PDB file of C-alpha atoms in Angstrom:
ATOM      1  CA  UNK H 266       0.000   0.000   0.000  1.00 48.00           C
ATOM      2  CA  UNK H 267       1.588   3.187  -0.896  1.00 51.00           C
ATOM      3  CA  UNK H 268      -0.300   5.345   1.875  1.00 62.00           C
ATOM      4  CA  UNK H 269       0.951   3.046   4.778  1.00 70.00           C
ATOM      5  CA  UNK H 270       4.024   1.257   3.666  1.00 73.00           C
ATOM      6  CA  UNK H 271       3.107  -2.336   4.250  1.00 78.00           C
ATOM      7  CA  UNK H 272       3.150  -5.112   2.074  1.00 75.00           C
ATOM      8  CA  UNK H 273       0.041  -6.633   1.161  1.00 77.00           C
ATOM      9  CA  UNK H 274      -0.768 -10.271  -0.365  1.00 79.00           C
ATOM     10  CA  UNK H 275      -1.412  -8.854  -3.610  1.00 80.00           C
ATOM     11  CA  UNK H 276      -0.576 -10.964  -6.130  1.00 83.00           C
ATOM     12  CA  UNK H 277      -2.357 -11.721  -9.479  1.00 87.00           C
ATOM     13  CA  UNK H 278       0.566 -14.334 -10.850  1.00 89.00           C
ATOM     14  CA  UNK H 279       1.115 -12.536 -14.346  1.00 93.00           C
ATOM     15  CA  UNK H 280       3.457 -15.116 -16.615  1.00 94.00           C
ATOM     16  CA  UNK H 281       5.057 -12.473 -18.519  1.00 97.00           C
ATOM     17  CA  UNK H 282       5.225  -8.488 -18.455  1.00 97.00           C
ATOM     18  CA  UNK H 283       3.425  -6.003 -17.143  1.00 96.00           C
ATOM     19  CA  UNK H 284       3.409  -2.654 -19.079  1.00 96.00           C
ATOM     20  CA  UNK H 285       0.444  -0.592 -18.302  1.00 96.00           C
ATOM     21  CA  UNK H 286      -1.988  -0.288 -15.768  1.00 95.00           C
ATOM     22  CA  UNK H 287      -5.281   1.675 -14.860  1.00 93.00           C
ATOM     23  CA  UNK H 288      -7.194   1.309 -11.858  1.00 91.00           C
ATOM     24  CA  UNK H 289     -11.371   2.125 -11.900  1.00 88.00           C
ATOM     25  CA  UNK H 290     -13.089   1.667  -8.898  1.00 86.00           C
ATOM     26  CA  UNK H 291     -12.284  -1.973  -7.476  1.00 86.00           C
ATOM     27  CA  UNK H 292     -10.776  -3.022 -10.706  1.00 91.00           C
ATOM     28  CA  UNK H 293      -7.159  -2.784 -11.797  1.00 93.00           C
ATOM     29  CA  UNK H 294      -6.968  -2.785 -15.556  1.00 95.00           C
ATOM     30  CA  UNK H 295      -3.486  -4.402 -16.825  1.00 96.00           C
ATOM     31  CA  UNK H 296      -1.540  -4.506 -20.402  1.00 97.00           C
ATOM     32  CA  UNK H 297       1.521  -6.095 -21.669  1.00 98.00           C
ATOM     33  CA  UNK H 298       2.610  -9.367 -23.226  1.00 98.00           C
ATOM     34  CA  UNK H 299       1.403 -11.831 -21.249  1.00 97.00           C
ATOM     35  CA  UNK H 300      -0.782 -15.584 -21.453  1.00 97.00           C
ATOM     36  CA  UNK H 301      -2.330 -15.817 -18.464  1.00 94.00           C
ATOM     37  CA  UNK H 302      -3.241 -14.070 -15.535  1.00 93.00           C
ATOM     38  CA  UNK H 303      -4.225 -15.953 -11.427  1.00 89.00           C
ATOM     39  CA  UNK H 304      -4.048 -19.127 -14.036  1.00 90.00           C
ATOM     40  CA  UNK H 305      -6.318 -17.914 -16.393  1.00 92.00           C
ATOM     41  CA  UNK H 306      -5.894 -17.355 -20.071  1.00 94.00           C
ATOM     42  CA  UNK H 307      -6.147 -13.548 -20.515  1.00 95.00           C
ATOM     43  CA  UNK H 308      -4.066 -12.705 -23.795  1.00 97.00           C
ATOM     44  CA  UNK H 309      -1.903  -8.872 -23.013  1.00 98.00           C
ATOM     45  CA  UNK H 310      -4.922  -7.303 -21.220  1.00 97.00           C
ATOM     46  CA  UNK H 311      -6.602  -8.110 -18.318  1.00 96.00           C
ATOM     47  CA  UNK H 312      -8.918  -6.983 -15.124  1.00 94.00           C
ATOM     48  CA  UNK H 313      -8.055  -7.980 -11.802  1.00 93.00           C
ATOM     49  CA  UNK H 314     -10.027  -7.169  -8.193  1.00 88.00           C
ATOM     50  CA  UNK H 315      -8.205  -5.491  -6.094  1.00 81.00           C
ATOM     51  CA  UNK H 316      -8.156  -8.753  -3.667  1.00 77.00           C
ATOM     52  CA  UNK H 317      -5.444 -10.167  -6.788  1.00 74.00           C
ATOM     53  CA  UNK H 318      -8.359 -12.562  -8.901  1.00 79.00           C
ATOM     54  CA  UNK H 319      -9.322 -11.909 -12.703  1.00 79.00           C
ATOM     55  CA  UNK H 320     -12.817 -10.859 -13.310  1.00 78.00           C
ATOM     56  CA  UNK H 321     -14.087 -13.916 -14.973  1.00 80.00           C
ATOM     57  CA  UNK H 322     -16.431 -11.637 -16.968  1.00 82.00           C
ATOM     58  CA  UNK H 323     -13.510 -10.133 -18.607  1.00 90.00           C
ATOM     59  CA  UNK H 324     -11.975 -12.167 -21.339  1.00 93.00           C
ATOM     60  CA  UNK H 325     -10.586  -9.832 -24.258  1.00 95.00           C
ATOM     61  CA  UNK H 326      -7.722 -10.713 -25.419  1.00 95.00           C
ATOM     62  CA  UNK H 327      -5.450  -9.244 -28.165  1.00 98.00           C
ATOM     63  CA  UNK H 328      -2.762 -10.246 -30.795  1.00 98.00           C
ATOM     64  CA  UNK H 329       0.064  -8.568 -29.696  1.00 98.00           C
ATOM     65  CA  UNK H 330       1.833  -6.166 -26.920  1.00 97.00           C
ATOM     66  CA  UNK H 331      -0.418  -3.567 -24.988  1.00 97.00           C
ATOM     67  CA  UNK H 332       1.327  -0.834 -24.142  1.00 93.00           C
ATOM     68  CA  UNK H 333      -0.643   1.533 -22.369  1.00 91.00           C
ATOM     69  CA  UNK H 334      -4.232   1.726 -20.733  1.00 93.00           C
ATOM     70  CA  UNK H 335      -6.449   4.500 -19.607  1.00 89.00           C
ATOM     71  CA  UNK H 336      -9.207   4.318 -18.096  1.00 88.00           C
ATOM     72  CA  UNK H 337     -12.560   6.626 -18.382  1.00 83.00           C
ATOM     73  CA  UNK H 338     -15.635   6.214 -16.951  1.00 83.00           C
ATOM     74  CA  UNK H 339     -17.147   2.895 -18.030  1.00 88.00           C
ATOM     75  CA  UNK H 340     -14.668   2.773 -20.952  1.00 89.00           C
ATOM     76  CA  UNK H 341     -11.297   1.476 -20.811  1.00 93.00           C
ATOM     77  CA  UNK H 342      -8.568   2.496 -23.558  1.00 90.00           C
ATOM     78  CA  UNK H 343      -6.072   0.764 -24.943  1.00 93.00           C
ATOM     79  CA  UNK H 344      -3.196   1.128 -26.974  1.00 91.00           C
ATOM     80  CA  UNK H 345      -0.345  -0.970 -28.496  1.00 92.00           C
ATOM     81  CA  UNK H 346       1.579  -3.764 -31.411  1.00 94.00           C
ATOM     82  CA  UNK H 347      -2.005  -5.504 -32.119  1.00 96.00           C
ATOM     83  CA  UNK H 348      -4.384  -5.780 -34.718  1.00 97.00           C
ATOM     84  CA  UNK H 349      -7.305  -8.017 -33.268  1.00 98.00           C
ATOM     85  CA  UNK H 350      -8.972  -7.381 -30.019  1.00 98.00           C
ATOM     86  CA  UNK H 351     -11.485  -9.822 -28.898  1.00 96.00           C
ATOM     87  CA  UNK H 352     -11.677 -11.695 -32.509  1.00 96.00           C
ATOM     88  CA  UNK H 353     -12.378  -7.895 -34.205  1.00 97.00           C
ATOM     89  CA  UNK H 354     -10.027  -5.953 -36.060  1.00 96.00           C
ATOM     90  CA  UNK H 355      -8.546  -3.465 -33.809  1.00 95.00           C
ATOM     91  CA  UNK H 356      -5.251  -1.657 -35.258  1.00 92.00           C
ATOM     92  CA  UNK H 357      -3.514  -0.893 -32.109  1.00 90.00           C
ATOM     93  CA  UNK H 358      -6.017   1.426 -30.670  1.00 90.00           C
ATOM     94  CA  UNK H 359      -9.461  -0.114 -28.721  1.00 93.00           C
ATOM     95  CA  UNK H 360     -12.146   1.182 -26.639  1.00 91.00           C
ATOM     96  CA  UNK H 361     -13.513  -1.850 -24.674  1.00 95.00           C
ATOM     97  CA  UNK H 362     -16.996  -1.518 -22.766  1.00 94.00           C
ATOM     98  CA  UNK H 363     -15.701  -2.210 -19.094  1.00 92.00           C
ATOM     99  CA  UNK H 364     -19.107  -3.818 -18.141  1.00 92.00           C
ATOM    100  CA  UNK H 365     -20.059  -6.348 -20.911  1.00 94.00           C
ATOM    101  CA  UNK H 366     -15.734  -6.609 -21.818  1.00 94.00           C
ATOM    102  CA  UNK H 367     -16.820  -6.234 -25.419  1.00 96.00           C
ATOM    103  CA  UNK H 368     -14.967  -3.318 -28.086  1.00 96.00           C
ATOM    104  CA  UNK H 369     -17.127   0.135 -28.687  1.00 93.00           C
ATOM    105  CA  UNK H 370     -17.993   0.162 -32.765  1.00 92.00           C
ATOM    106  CA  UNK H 371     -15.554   3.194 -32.400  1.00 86.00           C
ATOM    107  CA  UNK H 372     -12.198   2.330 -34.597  1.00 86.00           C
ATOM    108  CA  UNK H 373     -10.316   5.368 -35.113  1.00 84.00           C
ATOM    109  CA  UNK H 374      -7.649   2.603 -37.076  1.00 85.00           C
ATOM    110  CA  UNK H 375      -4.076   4.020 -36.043  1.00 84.00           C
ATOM    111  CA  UNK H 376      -1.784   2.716 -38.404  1.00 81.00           C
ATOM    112  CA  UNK H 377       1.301   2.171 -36.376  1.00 83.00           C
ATOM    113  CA  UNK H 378       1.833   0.972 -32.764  1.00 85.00           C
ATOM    114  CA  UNK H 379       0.532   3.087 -29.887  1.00 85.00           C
ATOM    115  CA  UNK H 380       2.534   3.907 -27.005  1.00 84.00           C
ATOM    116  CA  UNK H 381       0.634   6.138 -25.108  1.00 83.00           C
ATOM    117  CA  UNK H 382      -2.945   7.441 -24.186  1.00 82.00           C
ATOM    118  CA  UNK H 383      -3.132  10.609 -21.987  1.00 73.00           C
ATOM    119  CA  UNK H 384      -7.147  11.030 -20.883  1.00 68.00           C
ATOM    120  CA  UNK H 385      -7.950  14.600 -21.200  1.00 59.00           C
ATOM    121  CA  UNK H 386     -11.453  16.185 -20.528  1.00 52.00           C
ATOM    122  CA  UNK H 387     -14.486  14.341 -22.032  1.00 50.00           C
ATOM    123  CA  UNK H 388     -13.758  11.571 -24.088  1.00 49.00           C
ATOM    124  CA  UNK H 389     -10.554  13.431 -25.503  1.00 50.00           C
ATOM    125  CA  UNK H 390      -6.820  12.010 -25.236  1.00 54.00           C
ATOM    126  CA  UNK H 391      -3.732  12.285 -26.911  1.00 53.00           C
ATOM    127  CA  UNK H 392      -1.494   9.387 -28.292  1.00 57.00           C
ATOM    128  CA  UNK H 393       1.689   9.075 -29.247  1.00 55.00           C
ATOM    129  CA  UNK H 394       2.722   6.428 -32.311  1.00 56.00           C
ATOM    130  CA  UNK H 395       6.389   5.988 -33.539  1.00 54.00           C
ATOM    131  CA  UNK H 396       5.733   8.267 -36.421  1.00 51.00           C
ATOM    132  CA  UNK H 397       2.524  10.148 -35.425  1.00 53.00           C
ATOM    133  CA  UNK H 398       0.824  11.907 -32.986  1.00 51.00           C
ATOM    134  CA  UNK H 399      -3.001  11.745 -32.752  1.00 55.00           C
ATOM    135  CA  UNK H 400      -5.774  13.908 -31.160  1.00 54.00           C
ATOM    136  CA  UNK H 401      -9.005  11.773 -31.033  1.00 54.00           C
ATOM    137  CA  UNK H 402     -11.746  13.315 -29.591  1.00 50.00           C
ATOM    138  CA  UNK H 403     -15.262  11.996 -29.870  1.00 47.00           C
ATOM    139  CA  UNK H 404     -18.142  14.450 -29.839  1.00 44.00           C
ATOM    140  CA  UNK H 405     -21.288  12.161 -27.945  1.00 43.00           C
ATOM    141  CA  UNK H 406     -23.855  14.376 -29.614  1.00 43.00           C
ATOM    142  CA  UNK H 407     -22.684  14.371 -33.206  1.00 38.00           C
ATOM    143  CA  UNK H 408     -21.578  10.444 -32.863  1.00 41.00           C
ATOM    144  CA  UNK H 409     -18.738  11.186 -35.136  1.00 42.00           C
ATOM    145  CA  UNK H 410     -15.025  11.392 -33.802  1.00 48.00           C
ATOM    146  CA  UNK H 411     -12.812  14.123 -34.813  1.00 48.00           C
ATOM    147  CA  UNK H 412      -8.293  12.491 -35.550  1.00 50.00           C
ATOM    148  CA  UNK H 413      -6.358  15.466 -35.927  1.00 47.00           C
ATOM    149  CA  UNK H 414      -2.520  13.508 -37.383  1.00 48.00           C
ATOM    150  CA  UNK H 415       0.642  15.642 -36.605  1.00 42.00           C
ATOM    151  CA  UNK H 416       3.288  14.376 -38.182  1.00 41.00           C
ATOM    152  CA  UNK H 417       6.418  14.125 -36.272  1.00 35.00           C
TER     153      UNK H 417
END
């Protein structure tokens, strides 16, 4: 616990790495490149209970390496090396549903591997990709989302 210093029995027995992590209420959100998580198959992204179990609920999955994870409201963001995201195409940017553990219909399609996602203000965040940099903000009343590309 980082408020009192002690060591608790945390321990959710990831087999591989860790990169990302995003905590929403009782949950803890994690990314990397990783099989299985408390000795259940959860492919690079995972949620976990605070007491260390997965959510059995919460079965995504993706291709490749997540690198980063935000988390907003009942949406959780993720970013990474993947293409495929719960058997749908996903190119290295997802919104999953954090109830039903199922990816939004929104796909904004990055075309290189996401690094990082920076929530800012409603539904707005910043990524960086090895070659671009995005501004994705989705306007709820409009349902149409707005990528601003910046080369770098």
């Amino acid at each position: 616990r980082l408020l009192s210093g002690t060591v608790t029995n945390f321990n959710p027995n990831v087999d591989g790495v860790v990169r990302a992590m995003a905590k929403n209420k009782n949950l803890l959100y994690i990314g990397g490149l990783f099989q299985t998580v408390s000795a259940k198959t959860r492919n690079n992204i995972a949620c976990i209970t605070l007491a260390g179990d997965t959510a059995d609920h919460w079965d995504v999955g993706t291709n490749g390496t997540v690198n980063t994870i935000v988390s907003a409201g009942n949406k959780i963001y993720a970013g990474g090396n993947f293409t495929i995201v719960r058997g749908l195409t996903r190119n290295h940017i997802v919104c999953i549903d954090s109830a039903t553990a199922y990816p939004e219909l929104w796909d904004p399609n990055a075309d290189n591997t996401v690094y990082s996602l920076l929530f800012y203000q409603d539904d707005c965040f910043y990524t960086r990709s090895s070659s671009y940099c995005y501004c994705i903000r989705s306007f709820r009343q409009l349902q149409v989302t707005q990528v601003l590309v910046i080369s770098t």
